[in-house]
mmCIF file of C-alpha atoms in Angstrom:
data_model
loop_
_atom_site.group_PDB
_atom_site.id
_atom_site.type_symbol
_atom_site.label_atom_id
_atom_site.label_comp_id
_atom_site.label_asym_id
_atom_site.label_seq_id
_atom_site.Cartn_x
_atom_site.Cartn_y
_atom_site.Cartn_z
ATOM 1 C CA MET M 1 -6.060 -22.032 -10.727
ATOM 2 C CA ASN M 2 -8.690 -23.999 -8.731
ATOM 3 C CA LEU M 3 -8.528 -23.814 -4.932
ATOM 4 C CA ASN M 4 -6.597 -27.350 -4.650
ATOM 5 C CA ASN M 5 -3.942 -25.854 -6.816
ATOM 6 C CA ALA M 6 -3.793 -22.777 -5.003
ATOM 7 C CA LEU M 7 -3.610 -24.898 -1.759
ATOM 8 C CA LYS M 8 -0.625 -27.098 -3.410
ATOM 9 C CA LYS M 9 1.260 -23.903 -4.401
ATOM 10 C CA ALA M 10 1.066 -22.479 -1.140
ATOM 11 C CA ALA M 11 2.423 -25.850 0.386
ATOM 12 C CA ARG M 12 5.248 -26.082 -1.536
ATOM 13 C CA PHE M 13 6.345 -22.340 -1.083
ATOM 14 C CA VAL M 14 6.189 -22.900 2.654
ATOM 15 C CA LEU M 15 8.206 -26.235 2.536
ATOM 16 C CA ALA M 16 10.791 -24.953 0.141
ATOM 17 C CA ALA M 17 11.331 -21.893 3.063
ATOM 18 C CA GLY M 18 11.965 -24.688 5.391
ATOM 19 C CA GLN M 19 9.243 -23.445 7.789
ATOM 20 C CA ALA M 20 7.401 -25.913 9.740
ATOM 21 C CA PRO M 21 4.297 -27.013 8.523
ATOM 22 C CA VAL M 22 1.196 -25.146 8.314
ATOM 23 C CA HIS M 23 -2.257 -26.317 8.900
ATOM 24 C CA ILE M 24 -4.756 -24.400 6.799
ATOM 25 C CA THR M 25 -8.649 -24.676 7.254
ATOM 26 C CA VAL M 26 -10.527 -23.761 4.341
ATOM 27 C CA GLY M 27 -13.986 -21.918 4.530
ATOM 28 C CA THR M 28 -16.558 -20.285 1.955
ATOM 29 C CA VAL M 29 -19.011 -17.550 2.557
ATOM 30 C CA SER M 30 -22.542 -18.133 1.544
ATOM 31 C CA PRO M 31 -23.985 -15.647 -0.714
ATOM 32 C CA SER M 32 -25.531 -13.089 1.518
ATOM 33 C CA GLY M 33 -26.184 -9.975 -0.680
ATOM 34 C CA MET M 34 -23.353 -8.201 1.312
ATOM 35 C CA LEU M 35 -22.556 -6.343 -1.986
ATOM 36 C CA ALA M 36 -26.272 -5.452 -2.403
ATOM 37 C CA GLY M 37 -26.167 -2.275 -4.802
ATOM 38 C CA ARG M 38 -22.573 -2.037 -5.552
ATOM 39 C CA HIS M 39 -21.101 -1.486 -9.088
ATOM 40 C CA ILE M 40 -17.601 -3.353 -9.694
ATOM 41 C CA VAL M 41 -15.466 -3.013 -12.348
ATOM 42 C CA ILE M 42 -12.784 -5.741 -12.896
ATOM 43 C CA THR M 43 -9.810 -5.360 -15.360
ATOM 44 C CA GLY M 44 -9.063 -8.619 -16.868
ATOM 45 C CA GLY M 45 -12.082 -10.167 -15.893
ATOM 46 C CA GLY M 46 -12.676 -12.567 -18.635
ATOM 47 C CA SER M 47 -10.713 -15.384 -17.060
ATOM 48 C CA GLY M 48 -8.721 -16.668 -13.995
ATOM 49 C CA ILE M 49 -8.927 -14.558 -11.093
ATOM 50 C CA GLY M 50 -10.871 -11.555 -12.455
ATOM 51 C CA LEU M 51 -13.770 -14.131 -13.504
ATOM 52 C CA ALA M 52 -13.616 -16.004 -10.125
ATOM 53 C CA MET M 53 -13.663 -12.224 -8.425
ATOM 54 C CA ALA M 54 -16.693 -11.272 -10.875
ATOM 55 C CA ARG M 55 -18.779 -14.879 -10.207
ATOM 56 C CA LYS M 56 -18.248 -13.994 -6.276
ATOM 57 C CA PHE M 57 -19.216 -10.223 -6.554
ATOM 58 C CA VAL M 58 -22.406 -11.088 -8.707
ATOM 59 C CA SER M 59 -23.130 -14.158 -6.086
ATOM 60 C CA GLN M 60 -22.848 -11.143 -3.051
ATOM 61 C CA GLY M 61 -25.022 -8.951 -5.113
ATOM 62 C CA ALA M 62 -23.160 -6.595 -7.144
ATOM 63 C CA SER M 63 -23.462 -5.266 -10.733
ATOM 64 C CA VAL M 64 -19.903 -6.475 -12.337
ATOM 65 C CA LEU M 65 -18.631 -4.951 -15.587
ATOM 66 C CA ILE M 66 -15.988 -6.895 -16.909
ATOM 67 C CA ALA M 67 -13.245 -5.592 -18.940
ATOM 68 C CA GLY M 68 -10.428 -7.059 -21.215
ATOM 69 C CA ARG M 69 -8.865 -7.030 -24.651
ATOM 70 C CA ASN M 70 -10.446 -10.300 -26.291
ATOM 71 C CA LYS M 71 -14.116 -9.738 -27.181
ATOM 72 C CA GLU M 72 -14.683 -13.634 -27.101
ATOM 73 C CA LYS M 73 -13.625 -14.497 -24.260
ATOM 74 C CA LEU M 74 -15.604 -11.530 -22.508
ATOM 75 C CA GLU M 75 -18.641 -12.739 -24.228
ATOM 76 C CA LYS M 76 -18.286 -16.088 -22.929
ATOM 77 C CA ALA M 77 -17.794 -15.073 -19.412
ATOM 78 C CA VAL M 78 -20.649 -12.735 -19.101
ATOM 79 C CA SER M 79 -22.645 -15.392 -20.302
ATOM 80 C CA SER M 80 -21.811 -17.531 -17.463
ATOM 81 C CA LEU M 81 -22.166 -14.836 -15.030
ATOM 82 C CA GLY M 82 -25.991 -14.060 -15.734
ATOM 83 C CA GLY M 83 -27.907 -10.690 -15.759
ATOM 84 C CA ASN M 84 -25.656 -8.593 -13.197
ATOM 85 C CA ALA M 85 -22.778 -8.653 -15.675
ATOM 86 C CA GLN M 86 -21.930 -6.743 -19.025
ATOM 87 C CA TYR M 87 -18.343 -6.272 -20.673
ATOM 88 C CA LEU M 88 -16.502 -3.670 -22.067
ATOM 89 C CA VAL M 89 -13.393 -4.309 -24.335
ATOM 90 C CA PHE M 90 -10.731 -2.594 -23.038
ATOM 91 C CA ASP M 91 -6.798 -2.466 -23.039
ATOM 92 C CA VAL M 92 -5.022 -1.155 -19.902
ATOM 93 C CA SER M 93 -1.583 -0.561 -21.674
ATOM 94 C CA LYS M 94 -3.527 2.191 -23.571
ATOM 95 C CA VAL M 95 -3.532 4.976 -20.586
ATOM 96 C CA GLU M 96 -4.429 7.562 -23.225
ATOM 97 C CA ASN M 97 -8.101 5.582 -23.213
ATOM 98 C CA ASP M 98 -8.579 5.775 -19.543
ATOM 99 C CA CYS M 99 -10.986 8.525 -19.332
ATOM 100 C CA ASP M 100 -13.173 7.460 -22.216
ATOM 101 C CA PHE M 101 -13.246 3.925 -20.224
ATOM 102 C CA VAL M 102 -14.311 5.043 -17.100
ATOM 103 C CA VAL M 103 -17.056 7.234 -18.728
ATOM 104 C CA ARG M 104 -18.261 4.296 -20.728
ATOM 105 C CA ALA M 105 -18.225 2.280 -17.705
ATOM 106 C CA GLU M 106 -19.989 4.561 -15.464
ATOM 107 C CA SER M 107 -22.617 4.778 -18.098
ATOM 108 C CA ILE M 108 -23.293 1.102 -18.570
ATOM 109 C CA LEU M 109 -23.540 0.366 -14.810
ATOM 110 C CA GLY M 110 -25.365 3.598 -14.106
ATOM 111 C CA GLY M 111 -22.283 4.257 -11.774
ATOM 112 C CA PHE M 112 -19.807 2.695 -10.295
ATOM 113 C CA ASP M 113 -17.879 2.838 -6.730
ATOM 114 C CA GLY M 114 -15.170 -0.256 -7.078
ATOM 115 C CA LEU M 115 -12.773 -1.032 -9.466
ATOM 116 C CA VAL M 116 -10.152 -3.745 -9.450
ATOM 117 C CA CYS M 117 -7.040 -3.547 -11.274
ATOM 118 C CA ASN M 118 -6.487 -7.342 -12.024
ATOM 119 C CA ALA M 119 -5.124 -7.344 -15.695
ATOM 120 C CA GLY M 120 -1.831 -8.645 -15.910
ATOM 121 C CA LEU M 121 0.840 -10.218 -18.198
ATOM 122 C CA SER M 122 3.555 -12.900 -17.572
ATOM 123 C CA LEU M 123 5.657 -13.997 -20.390
ATOM 124 C CA HIS M 124 7.744 -16.339 -18.574
ATOM 125 C CA GLU M 125 10.956 -15.554 -19.644
ATOM 126 C CA GLY M 126 12.919 -17.591 -17.174
ATOM 127 C CA ASP M 127 15.619 -15.402 -16.454
ATOM 128 C CA PHE M 128 17.177 -12.027 -17.032
ATOM 129 C CA ARG M 129 18.902 -13.102 -20.638
ATOM 130 C CA HIS M 130 16.141 -13.763 -22.086
ATOM 131 C CA VAL M 131 14.138 -10.548 -21.461
ATOM 132 C CA THR M 132 13.826 -8.158 -24.495
ATOM 133 C CA PRO M 133 13.053 -4.442 -24.282
ATOM 134 C CA ASP M 134 9.872 -5.216 -26.080
ATOM 135 C CA LYS M 135 8.882 -8.083 -23.526
ATOM 136 C CA PHE M 136 9.449 -5.962 -20.553
ATOM 137 C CA ASP M 137 7.546 -3.099 -21.703
ATOM 138 C CA ALA M 138 4.828 -5.198 -22.425
ATOM 139 C CA GLN M 139 4.649 -6.663 -18.928
ATOM 140 C CA PHE M 140 5.231 -3.304 -17.166
ATOM 141 C CA ASN M 141 2.881 -1.090 -19.278
ATOM 142 C CA THR M 142 0.156 -3.695 -18.352
ATOM 143 C CA ASN M 143 0.894 -4.707 -15.013
ATOM 144 C CA PHE M 144 2.036 -1.335 -13.677
ATOM 145 C CA ARG M 145 1.841 1.518 -15.721
ATOM 146 C CA GLY M 146 -1.825 0.338 -16.962
ATOM 147 C CA ALA M 147 -2.892 -0.123 -13.596
ATOM 148 C CA TYR M 148 -1.378 3.144 -12.035
ATOM 149 C CA PHE M 149 -3.069 5.545 -14.550
ATOM 150 C CA LEU M 150 -6.374 3.879 -14.247
ATOM 151 C CA ALA M 151 -6.458 3.548 -10.625
ATOM 152 C CA GLN M 152 -5.393 7.618 -10.848
ATOM 153 C CA THR M 153 -8.157 8.010 -13.251
ATOM 154 C CA PHE M 154 -10.768 5.997 -10.964
ATOM 155 C CA LEU M 155 -9.992 7.955 -7.873
ATOM 156 C CA GLU M 156 -10.149 11.266 -9.776
ATOM 157 C CA HIS M 157 -13.813 10.333 -11.168
ATOM 158 C CA LEU M 158 -14.663 9.131 -7.617
ATOM 159 C CA GLU M 159 -13.615 12.932 -6.287
ATOM 160 C CA GLU M 160 -15.557 14.748 -9.160
ATOM 161 C CA HIS M 161 -18.851 12.761 -8.379
ATOM 162 C CA LYS M 162 -18.350 13.065 -4.489
ATOM 163 C CA ARG M 163 -18.605 9.655 -4.540
ATOM 164 C CA GLN M 164 -16.953 6.736 -1.975
ATOM 165 C CA GLY M 165 -15.420 3.745 -3.519
ATOM 166 C CA ASP M 166 -13.147 0.964 -3.185
ATOM 167 C CA LEU M 167 -9.855 0.334 -5.274
ATOM 168 C CA LEU M 168 -8.183 -3.176 -5.332
ATOM 169 C CA PHE M 169 -4.963 -4.410 -6.940
ATOM 170 C CA ILE M 170 -4.297 -7.559 -7.378
ATOM 171 C CA SER M 171 -0.398 -8.596 -6.913
ATOM 172 C CA SER M 172 1.677 -11.550 -6.402
ATOM 173 C CA GLU M 173 3.584 -13.711 -3.632
ATOM 174 C CA THR M 174 6.280 -12.963 -6.508
ATOM 175 C CA ALA M 175 6.365 -9.384 -5.477
ATOM 176 C CA ASP M 176 8.025 -10.579 -2.124
ATOM 177 C CA HIS M 177 11.390 -11.820 -3.498
ATOM 178 C CA ALA M 178 14.092 -11.036 -5.139
ATOM 179 C CA VAL M 179 13.843 -11.325 -9.083
ATOM 180 C CA ASP M 180 15.218 -10.693 -12.130
ATOM 181 C CA ILE M 181 12.321 -10.627 -14.702
ATOM 182 C CA PRO M 182 9.792 -8.203 -15.507
ATOM 183 C CA TYR M 183 6.660 -9.904 -14.158
ATOM 184 C CA GLY M 184 7.630 -10.258 -10.692
ATOM 185 C CA LEU M 185 9.217 -6.491 -10.688
ATOM 186 C CA THR M 186 5.869 -5.211 -11.918
ATOM 187 C CA LYS M 187 4.215 -6.943 -8.863
ATOM 188 C CA SER M 188 6.473 -5.557 -6.434
ATOM 189 C CA ALA M 189 6.174 -2.035 -8.239
ATOM 190 C CA VAL M 190 2.259 -2.311 -7.346
ATOM 191 C CA ASN M 191 3.158 -3.285 -3.686
ATOM 192 C CA CYS M 192 5.272 -0.053 -3.342
ATOM 193 C CA LEU M 193 2.624 2.090 -5.018
ATOM 194 C CA VAL M 194 -0.117 0.677 -2.765
ATOM 195 C CA GLY M 195 2.097 1.300 0.724
ATOM 196 C CA GLY M 196 3.170 4.513 -1.096
ATOM 197 C CA ALA M 197 -0.314 5.973 -1.962
ATOM 198 C CA PHE M 198 -2.424 4.821 0.828
ATOM 199 C CA PRO M 199 -1.249 7.450 3.470
ATOM 200 C CA LYS M 200 -1.957 10.261 1.005
ATOM 201 C CA ILE M 201 -5.735 9.157 0.259
ATOM 202 C CA VAL M 202 -8.271 10.396 2.465
ATOM 203 C CA CYS M 203 -12.106 10.314 2.819
ATOM 204 C CA LYS M 204 -13.058 14.022 3.615
ATOM 205 C CA ARG M 205 -16.302 14.548 5.195
ATOM 206 C CA ASP M 206 -18.347 17.422 4.007
ATOM 207 C CA SER M 207 -21.973 18.191 4.687
ATOM 208 C CA GLY M 208 -22.520 14.234 5.404
ATOM 209 C CA GLN M 209 -20.967 13.316 2.057
ATOM 210 C CA CYS M 210 -18.004 11.493 1.751
ATOM 211 C CA HIS M 211 -15.338 11.631 -1.404
ATOM 212 C CA CYS M 212 -11.913 10.622 -2.301
ATOM 213 C CA SER M 213 -9.075 13.145 -2.568
ATOM 214 C CA TRP M 214 -4.985 13.013 -2.981
ATOM 215 C CA CYS M 215 -3.831 14.834 -0.317
ATOM 216 C CA TYR M 216 -1.735 13.863 2.976
ATOM 217 C CA CYS M 217 -3.871 13.478 5.907
ATOM 218 C CA ASN M 218 -3.604 16.451 8.287
ATOM 219 C CA GLY M 219 -5.879 16.661 10.541
ATOM 220 C CA ASP M 220 -8.561 14.450 12.897
ATOM 221 C CA ASP M 221 -11.532 15.612 10.781
ATOM 222 C CA GLN M 222 -10.196 13.174 7.995
ATOM 223 C CA LYS M 223 -9.766 9.468 8.007
ATOM 224 C CA LEU M 224 -8.261 7.018 5.717
ATOM 225 C CA CYS M 225 -10.674 5.890 2.754
ATOM 226 C CA ARG M 226 -11.330 2.462 1.987
ATOM 227 C CA CYS M 227 -9.909 2.876 -1.497
ATOM 228 C CA LEU M 228 -6.532 1.314 -0.992
#
């Protein structure tokens, strides 16, 4: 979705809600190298939002690895991104492969400190009556279950290497509405996960090093991590 279409969609949403018109000023950030030295993995990075993020991250100095199921799409995307981008074929719904994926991504990038859980699937069933168990499972396995367990593996990886990092989940405006089809339900679950997990992920200071850990905040010597 390009910028103009995104703005039109936002305008329709506002007008449909019966709210007063909102005036939006759109600005861009010139490349500044703000991500220099960062190594970031993006699932669903072969097209759409994932590819757009990869392009912006590379322009800001990051080394990026995009992941997805379609090798040809990934190869084409990487060729458009330049020398600081690589790819890895990976299906996020196959959570049994998460550990291997993280190890391979670590090897390709020489370490990584950022994960964007962007891979998503929407089957546009229309309404509740047209949802089948297979369609339901396919969307939950990709949009929520896949992101959930990959994020868990990533955080454990950061903890093991005593490394600080960033974890980003891509949600949707649909998550803020009452819905009856799986896509919106998966995004509501993602929002719930972020809200529930954030207070439990802390950044422990140990001899000047920072690393992520799953636990409750219980002391002034800890602070909330940037992971979520």
